[in-house]
Amino acid sequence: MKLETLAIHAGKHIDAETGAVTQPIHMSTTFERAEDGSYPLGYSYGRGNNPTRAALERRLAALEGGAAAAAFSSGTAAISAILQTLAPGDHMIAPRDIYYGVIRTLREVFTPWGLQVTFIDMTDEAALKAALRPQTKLVWVETPSNPLMRITPIARVAEIAHAAGALCVCDNTFATPVLQNPLRHGADGVMHSTTKFMNGHTDIIGGAVIARENGEFFQKVKKVQTNVGAIPSPFDCWLLMRGIATLPLRMKAHGENAMRVASYLAAHPKVEAVHYPGLRDHPGHDIAAEQMSGFGGMASVQVKGGRDEAFRAVARLRVFTRATSLGGVESLIEHRASVEGPGSTTPENLLRMSIGLENADDLIDDLKQALE
Ligand code: PLP
């Protein structure tokens, strides 16, 4: 079935007891055992499994074309679960331009725990090859990347990782399965902050890991999900399923709006640079056009005049909201370097935009008056 159909139907079934068309929210934390001590319906305790979460996980796996999925209470919990499949002494390679929280989690939690990490420009194949070690077990990809919107060729990186005996996992938060399926390009796993476009309404924090095979890697992730316990609530799973039903339509509209906004800004005299892979002069445009079916709703802009001018422009915006995060129906804008804090390499004049579903004319008018 096609993606639009899967987004609505995959994972759920008509409730046998009531005929309810919408997936029920099962709040029960525990499930009755049979007289012989078994669990005939497959559920025993809510941390291990829950029918609403199971429905969501089936939908996530179907959308990414994976064999299995595990839902988490945040994107960061999903990232941590993947890192916890590794052992102290293992080595991983991560992109330098990446969601800053990953760098922080690696530096503050997993490096002290014994994981070795090398940060590189993941768009540079020679740098990737040079960073490989016998202990390299994981190559992390984030494409498009946060906040510079760099594009990494997933198939090529997965091939290099596999040749070195490592797995390749891709953070697909910006693209979503509507625009990009990393598993189909050879990645072994996909990670999402479902907080963002997947849910789309700025009202849950969630994460997910989807694996190409239900093998050793996924079984380790599943063990972390149960034994570390960062699971989403049944209500959040239900909200996310509802959000996903409209994901294909939303991503189309986010992409159309972002293209218009990015094109407008690219021609503006007060703009130094626009980072949006849909623009023909973006360095990753051709690869993005090959591995994505659209360019998404995220764009960054560097304004002339440095940090002060960036803050001045943002302060004048009326339709865009000054806030972190992304992927909701409302357009958000943020000064990324100050959110990332000390150690950030993001340019001081860069503003990251999550382009929402408002009318693009209103977004452009808002930017126009703010930049004047
Ligand atoms: N990956 C990307 C690309 C993100 O933008 C974020 C959050 O901003 C995360 C992962 C982390 O997700 P969460 O905030 O749900 O823990």
Short mmCIF file of N, CA and C in Angstrom, two decimals, residues 56-180:
data_model
loop_
_atom_site.label_atom_id
_atom_site.label_comp_id
_atom_site.label_asym_id
_atom_site.label_seq_id
_atom_site.Cartn_x
_atom_site.Cartn_y
_atom_site.Cartn_z
N LEU A 56 0.86 1.74 17.55
CA LEU A 56 1.74 2.81 17.05
C LEU A 56 3.01 2.22 16.45
N GLU A 57 3.60 1.25 17.15
CA GLU A 57 4.86 0.67 16.66
C GLU A 57 4.66 -0.06 15.33
N ARG A 58 3.51 -0.68 15.17
CA ARG A 58 3.23 -1.33 13.86
C ARG A 58 3.14 -0.27 12.77
N ARG A 59 2.51 0.85 13.09
CA ARG A 59 2.37 1.92 12.09
C ARG A 59 3.73 2.52 11.74
N LEU A 60 4.57 2.75 12.74
CA LEU A 60 5.90 3.32 12.50
C LEU A 60 6.74 2.39 11.61
N ALA A 61 6.69 1.09 11.92
CA ALA A 61 7.47 0.12 11.13
C ALA A 61 6.97 0.11 9.68
N ALA A 62 5.65 0.16 9.51
CA ALA A 62 5.09 0.12 8.15
C ALA A 62 5.51 1.36 7.35
N LEU A 63 5.50 2.52 7.99
CA LEU A 63 5.83 3.76 7.26
C LEU A 63 7.28 3.79 6.82
N GLU A 64 8.18 3.28 7.66
CA GLU A 64 9.61 3.30 7.30
C GLU A 64 10.03 2.08 6.49
N GLY A 65 9.10 1.13 6.32
CA GLY A 65 9.46 -0.10 5.61
C GLY A 65 10.41 -0.96 6.44
N GLY A 66 10.25 -0.90 7.77
CA GLY A 66 11.11 -1.68 8.66
C GLY A 66 10.42 -2.94 9.14
N ALA A 67 11.20 -3.83 9.79
CA ALA A 67 10.62 -5.06 10.30
C ALA A 67 10.01 -4.85 11.68
N ALA A 68 10.51 -3.87 12.43
CA ALA A 68 10.03 -3.67 13.80
C ALA A 68 10.33 -2.26 14.26
N ALA A 69 9.54 -1.79 15.23
CA ALA A 69 9.73 -0.43 15.77
C ALA A 69 9.57 -0.46 17.28
N ALA A 70 10.24 0.46 17.94
CA ALA A 70 10.09 0.63 19.39
C ALA A 70 9.86 2.11 19.66
N ALA A 71 8.81 2.42 20.41
CA ALA A 71 8.48 3.82 20.72
C ALA A 71 9.06 4.19 22.08
N PHE A 72 9.49 5.45 22.19
CA PHE A 72 10.13 5.94 23.42
C PHE A 72 9.46 7.23 23.88
N SER A 73 9.82 7.64 25.11
CA SER A 73 9.19 8.82 25.70
C SER A 73 9.78 10.13 25.17
N SER A 74 10.88 10.07 24.42
CA SER A 74 11.43 11.26 23.75
C SER A 74 12.36 10.79 22.64
N GLY A 75 12.70 11.71 21.76
CA GLY A 75 13.70 11.39 20.74
C GLY A 75 15.03 11.09 21.40
N THR A 76 15.32 11.82 22.47
CA THR A 76 16.58 11.62 23.18
C THR A 76 16.65 10.23 23.81
N ALA A 77 15.51 9.74 24.31
CA ALA A 77 15.48 8.37 24.85
C ALA A 77 15.72 7.35 23.74
N ALA A 78 15.19 7.64 22.55
CA ALA A 78 15.41 6.73 21.40
C ALA A 78 16.89 6.73 21.01
N ILE A 79 17.50 7.92 20.99
CA ILE A 79 18.93 8.03 20.68
C ILE A 79 19.73 7.25 21.72
N SER A 80 19.41 7.47 22.99
CA SER A 80 20.14 6.81 24.07
C SER A 80 20.00 5.29 23.98
N ALA A 81 18.82 4.82 23.60
CA ALA A 81 18.63 3.36 23.47
C ALA A 81 19.55 2.80 22.40
N ILE A 82 19.70 3.54 21.30
CA ILE A 82 20.60 3.08 20.24
C ILE A 82 22.04 3.05 20.76
N LEU A 83 22.43 4.11 21.50
CA LEU A 83 23.80 4.16 22.02
C LEU A 83 24.04 3.07 23.06
N GLN A 84 22.98 2.71 23.79
CA GLN A 84 23.11 1.65 24.80
C GLN A 84 23.17 0.25 24.19
N THR A 85 23.00 0.14 22.88
CA THR A 85 23.23 -1.17 22.24
C THR A 85 24.74 -1.40 22.09
N LEU A 86 25.51 -0.31 22.27
CA LEU A 86 26.97 -0.41 22.15
C LEU A 86 27.57 -0.77 23.52
N ALA A 87 28.85 -1.08 23.53
CA ALA A 87 29.51 -1.44 24.79
C ALA A 87 30.64 -0.45 25.06
N PRO A 88 30.98 -0.24 26.34
CA PRO A 88 32.14 0.62 26.63
C PRO A 88 33.36 0.12 25.83
N GLY A 89 34.08 1.09 25.25
CA GLY A 89 35.24 0.73 24.40
C GLY A 89 34.90 0.75 22.92
N ASP A 90 33.61 0.63 22.61
CA ASP A 90 33.20 0.72 21.20
C ASP A 90 33.40 2.15 20.70
N HIS A 91 33.52 2.27 19.38
CA HIS A 91 33.75 3.57 18.75
C HIS A 91 32.60 3.87 17.79
N MET A 92 32.18 5.13 17.76
CA MET A 92 31.19 5.53 16.76
C MET A 92 31.62 6.81 16.06
N ILE A 93 31.09 7.02 14.87
CA ILE A 93 31.39 8.23 14.11
C ILE A 93 30.08 9.00 13.94
N ALA A 94 30.15 10.30 14.26
CA ALA A 94 28.94 11.13 14.19
C ALA A 94 29.23 12.40 13.41
N PRO A 95 28.20 12.96 12.78
CA PRO A 95 28.42 14.22 12.04
C PRO A 95 28.62 15.39 13.00
N ARG A 96 29.39 16.35 12.55
CA ARG A 96 29.62 17.56 13.36
C ARG A 96 28.38 18.45 13.33
N ASP A 97 27.73 18.52 12.17
CA ASP A 97 26.49 19.30 12.09
C ASP A 97 25.33 18.34 12.33
N ILE A 98 24.73 18.48 13.50
CA ILE A 98 23.78 17.47 13.98
C ILE A 98 22.97 18.14 15.08
N TYR A 99 21.80 17.57 15.41
CA TYR A 99 21.03 18.09 16.55
C TYR A 99 21.96 18.17 17.78
N TYR A 100 22.05 19.37 18.36
CA TYR A 100 23.07 19.61 19.37
C TYR A 100 22.90 18.71 20.60
N GLY A 101 21.67 18.32 20.89
CA GLY A 101 21.42 17.43 22.04
C GLY A 101 22.16 16.10 21.92
N VAL A 102 22.36 15.63 20.69
CA VAL A 102 23.09 14.36 20.50
C VAL A 102 24.54 14.55 20.93
N ILE A 103 25.13 15.69 20.54
CA ILE A 103 26.52 15.97 20.91
C ILE A 103 26.63 16.04 22.44
N ARG A 104 25.65 16.74 23.05
CA ARG A 104 25.67 16.89 24.52
C ARG A 104 25.51 15.53 25.20
N THR A 105 24.57 14.72 24.73
CA THR A 105 24.36 13.39 25.34
C THR A 105 25.62 12.54 25.18
N LEU A 106 26.24 12.63 24.01
CA LEU A 106 27.47 11.85 23.80
C LEU A 106 28.58 12.33 24.73
N ARG A 107 28.75 13.66 24.81
CA ARG A 107 29.85 14.20 25.62
C ARG A 107 29.62 14.01 27.11
N GLU A 108 28.37 14.24 27.57
CA GLU A 108 28.13 14.28 29.02
C GLU A 108 27.73 12.94 29.61
N VAL A 109 27.22 12.02 28.77
CA VAL A 109 26.76 10.73 29.31
C VAL A 109 27.57 9.56 28.75
N PHE A 110 27.65 9.48 27.42
CA PHE A 110 28.21 8.24 26.85
C PHE A 110 29.72 8.22 26.76
N THR A 111 30.37 9.39 26.63
CA THR A 111 31.84 9.37 26.63
C THR A 111 32.36 9.00 28.03
N PRO A 112 31.84 9.62 29.12
CA PRO A 112 32.28 9.18 30.45
C PRO A 112 32.00 7.69 30.70
N TRP A 113 30.97 7.15 30.07
CA TRP A 113 30.60 5.73 30.23
C TRP A 113 31.56 4.81 29.47
N GLY A 114 32.31 5.39 28.51
CA GLY A 114 33.35 4.58 27.84
C GLY A 114 33.21 4.48 26.34
N LEU A 115 32.19 5.17 25.78
CA LEU A 115 32.04 5.16 24.33
C LEU A 115 33.05 6.13 23.71
N GLN A 116 33.66 5.74 22.60
CA GLN A 116 34.58 6.65 21.89
C GLN A 116 33.85 7.22 20.69
N VAL A 117 33.97 8.54 20.51
CA VAL A 117 33.24 9.20 19.43
C VAL A 117 34.17 10.07 18.61
N THR A 118 34.05 9.99 17.28
CA THR A 118 34.75 10.93 16.40
C THR A 118 33.70 11.72 15.63
N PHE A 119 33.80 13.05 15.71
CA PHE A 119 32.89 13.91 14.96
C PHE A 119 33.56 14.33 13.65
N ILE A 120 32.84 14.18 12.55
CA ILE A 120 33.41 14.54 11.24
C ILE A 120 32.36 15.30 10.42
N ASP A 121 32.79 15.81 9.27
CA ASP A 121 31.85 16.32 8.28
C ASP A 121 31.35 15.09 7.52
N MET A 122 30.12 14.67 7.80
CA MET A 122 29.62 13.40 7.24
C MET A 122 29.38 13.47 5.73
N THR A 123 29.43 14.69 5.17
CA THR A 123 29.28 14.80 3.71
C THR A 123 30.63 14.55 3.01
N ASP A 124 31.69 14.37 3.80
CA ASP A 124 33.04 14.20 3.26
C ASP A 124 33.43 12.71 3.39
N GLU A 125 33.34 12.01 2.27
CA GLU A 125 33.57 10.56 2.27
C GLU A 125 34.98 10.18 2.75
N ALA A 126 35.96 11.00 2.36
CA ALA A 126 37.35 10.71 2.76
C ALA A 126 37.49 10.83 4.28
N ALA A 127 36.80 11.81 4.87
CA ALA A 127 36.87 11.99 6.33
C ALA A 127 36.23 10.80 7.04
N LEU A 128 35.15 10.28 6.47
CA LEU A 128 34.50 9.10 7.06
C LEU A 128 35.44 7.90 7.02
N LYS A 129 36.04 7.67 5.88
CA LYS A 129 36.95 6.52 5.74
C LYS A 129 38.13 6.65 6.70
N ALA A 130 38.64 7.88 6.85
CA ALA A 130 39.80 8.09 7.72
C ALA A 130 39.45 7.91 9.20
N ALA A 131 38.18 8.11 9.54
CA ALA A 131 37.79 8.03 10.95
C ALA A 131 37.50 6.60 11.41
N LEU A 132 37.36 5.68 10.45
CA LEU A 132 37.03 4.28 10.81
C LEU A 132 38.15 3.63 11.62
N ARG A 133 37.77 2.86 12.62
CA ARG A 133 38.74 2.10 13.42
C ARG A 133 38.24 0.66 13.53
N PRO A 134 39.10 -0.25 13.96
CA PRO A 134 38.61 -1.64 14.13
C PRO A 134 37.45 -1.71 15.12
N GLN A 135 37.41 -0.77 16.09
CA GLN A 135 36.34 -0.80 17.11
C GLN A 135 35.08 -0.04 16.68
N THR A 136 35.07 0.49 15.44
CA THR A 136 33.90 1.28 15.03
C THR A 136 32.69 0.37 14.84
N LYS A 137 31.64 0.68 15.60
CA LYS A 137 30.44 -0.17 15.56
C LYS A 137 29.23 0.57 15.00
N LEU A 138 29.32 1.91 14.96
CA LEU A 138 28.14 2.66 14.55
C LEU A 138 28.54 3.92 13.80
N VAL A 139 27.85 4.17 12.69
CA VAL A 139 28.00 5.44 11.98
C VAL A 139 26.64 6.13 12.02
N TRP A 140 26.62 7.34 12.56
CA TRP A 140 25.38 8.10 12.76
C TRP A 140 25.22 9.10 11.62
N VAL A 141 24.02 9.11 11.07
CA VAL A 141 23.73 10.06 9.98
C VAL A 141 22.54 10.90 10.40
N GLU A 142 22.59 12.18 10.06
CA GLU A 142 21.40 13.03 10.23
C GLU A 142 21.29 13.85 8.95
N THR A 143 20.27 13.60 8.16
CA THR A 143 20.14 14.28 6.87
C THR A 143 18.68 14.51 6.52
N PRO A 144 18.25 15.74 6.23
CA PRO A 144 19.01 16.98 6.34
C PRO A 144 19.44 17.23 7.79
N SER A 145 20.58 17.92 7.95
CA SER A 145 21.15 18.08 9.28
C SER A 145 20.67 19.37 9.94
N ASN A 146 20.87 19.39 11.23
CA ASN A 146 20.37 20.46 12.09
C ASN A 146 21.54 21.27 12.64
N PRO A 147 21.72 22.54 12.36
CA PRO A 147 20.79 23.43 11.66
C PRO A 147 21.24 23.83 10.24
N LEU A 148 22.33 23.25 9.73
CA LEU A 148 22.86 23.75 8.45
C LEU A 148 22.24 23.08 7.23
N MET A 149 21.35 22.12 7.47
CA MET A 149 20.62 21.47 6.37
C MET A 149 21.58 20.79 5.38
N ARG A 150 22.68 20.23 5.93
CA ARG A 150 23.62 19.50 5.06
C ARG A 150 22.96 18.18 4.64
N ILE A 151 23.32 17.71 3.46
CA ILE A 151 22.74 16.47 2.94
C ILE A 151 23.83 15.40 2.85
N THR A 152 23.56 14.26 3.46
CA THR A 152 24.50 13.14 3.45
C THR A 152 23.93 12.03 2.57
N PRO A 153 24.74 11.47 1.67
CA PRO A 153 24.24 10.35 0.86
C PRO A 153 24.15 9.07 1.70
N ILE A 154 22.95 8.69 2.09
CA ILE A 154 22.76 7.59 3.04
C ILE A 154 23.32 6.29 2.49
N ALA A 155 23.03 5.99 1.22
CA ALA A 155 23.45 4.71 0.65
C ALA A 155 24.97 4.54 0.68
N ARG A 156 25.66 5.62 0.38
CA ARG A 156 27.13 5.59 0.34
C ARG A 156 27.71 5.40 1.75
N VAL A 157 27.16 6.13 2.72
CA VAL A 157 27.65 6.02 4.10
C VAL A 157 27.35 4.61 4.65
N ALA A 158 26.16 4.10 4.34
CA ALA A 158 25.80 2.76 4.83
C ALA A 158 26.76 1.71 4.24
N GLU A 159 27.08 1.88 2.98
CA GLU A 159 27.98 0.94 2.30
C GLU A 159 29.37 0.96 2.98
N ILE A 160 29.87 2.15 3.25
CA ILE A 160 31.20 2.28 3.89
C ILE A 160 31.16 1.70 5.31
N ALA A 161 30.08 2.00 6.03
CA ALA A 161 29.94 1.48 7.40
C ALA A 161 29.92 -0.04 7.37
N HIS A 162 29.12 -0.60 6.49
CA HIS A 162 28.99 -2.06 6.43
C HIS A 162 30.31 -2.74 6.06
N ALA A 163 31.04 -2.13 5.14
CA ALA A 163 32.33 -2.70 4.74
C ALA A 163 33.30 -2.75 5.92
N ALA A 164 33.09 -1.82 6.89
CA ALA A 164 33.97 -1.78 8.07
C ALA A 164 33.37 -2.57 9.24
N GLY A 165 32.23 -3.22 9.01
CA GLY A 165 31.62 -4.03 10.07
C GLY A 165 30.80 -3.22 11.05
N ALA A 166 30.42 -2.00 10.66
CA ALA A 166 29.63 -1.14 11.55
C ALA A 166 28.20 -1.01 11.03
N LEU A 167 27.31 -0.63 11.94
CA LEU A 167 25.94 -0.35 11.54
C LEU A 167 25.80 1.12 11.17
N CYS A 168 24.78 1.42 10.39
CA CYS A 168 24.48 2.81 10.03
C CYS A 168 23.06 3.13 10.50
N VAL A 169 22.94 4.16 11.32
CA VAL A 169 21.62 4.59 11.80
C VAL A 169 21.41 6.04 11.38
N CYS A 170 20.20 6.34 10.94
CA CYS A 170 19.91 7.69 10.44
C CYS A 170 18.81 8.35 11.26
N ASP A 171 19.07 9.56 11.73
CA ASP A 171 18.05 10.40 12.36
C ASP A 171 17.21 11.00 11.23
N ASN A 172 15.96 10.55 11.15
CA ASN A 172 15.10 10.94 10.02
C ASN A 172 14.04 11.96 10.44
N THR A 173 14.34 12.68 11.54
CA THR A 173 13.35 13.60 12.12
C THR A 173 12.94 14.70 11.15
N PHE A 174 13.91 15.30 10.45
CA PHE A 174 13.59 16.43 9.56
C PHE A 174 12.81 15.97 8.32
N ALA A 175 13.17 14.80 7.80
CA ALA A 175 12.57 14.36 6.53
C ALA A 175 11.24 13.64 6.75
N THR A 176 11.17 12.84 7.81
CA THR A 176 10.05 11.92 8.08
C THR A 176 9.99 10.84 6.98
N PRO A 177 9.30 9.73 7.27
CA PRO A 177 9.22 8.66 6.25
C PRO A 177 8.48 9.08 4.99
N VAL A 178 7.79 10.21 5.05
CA VAL A 178 7.09 10.68 3.85
C VAL A 178 8.09 11.10 2.78
N LEU A 179 9.19 11.71 3.19
CA LEU A 179 10.15 12.26 2.23
C LEU A 179 11.38 11.39 2.05
N GLN A 180 11.65 10.51 3.00
CA GLN A 180 12.92 9.76 2.93
C GLN A 180 12.80 8.48 3.77
#
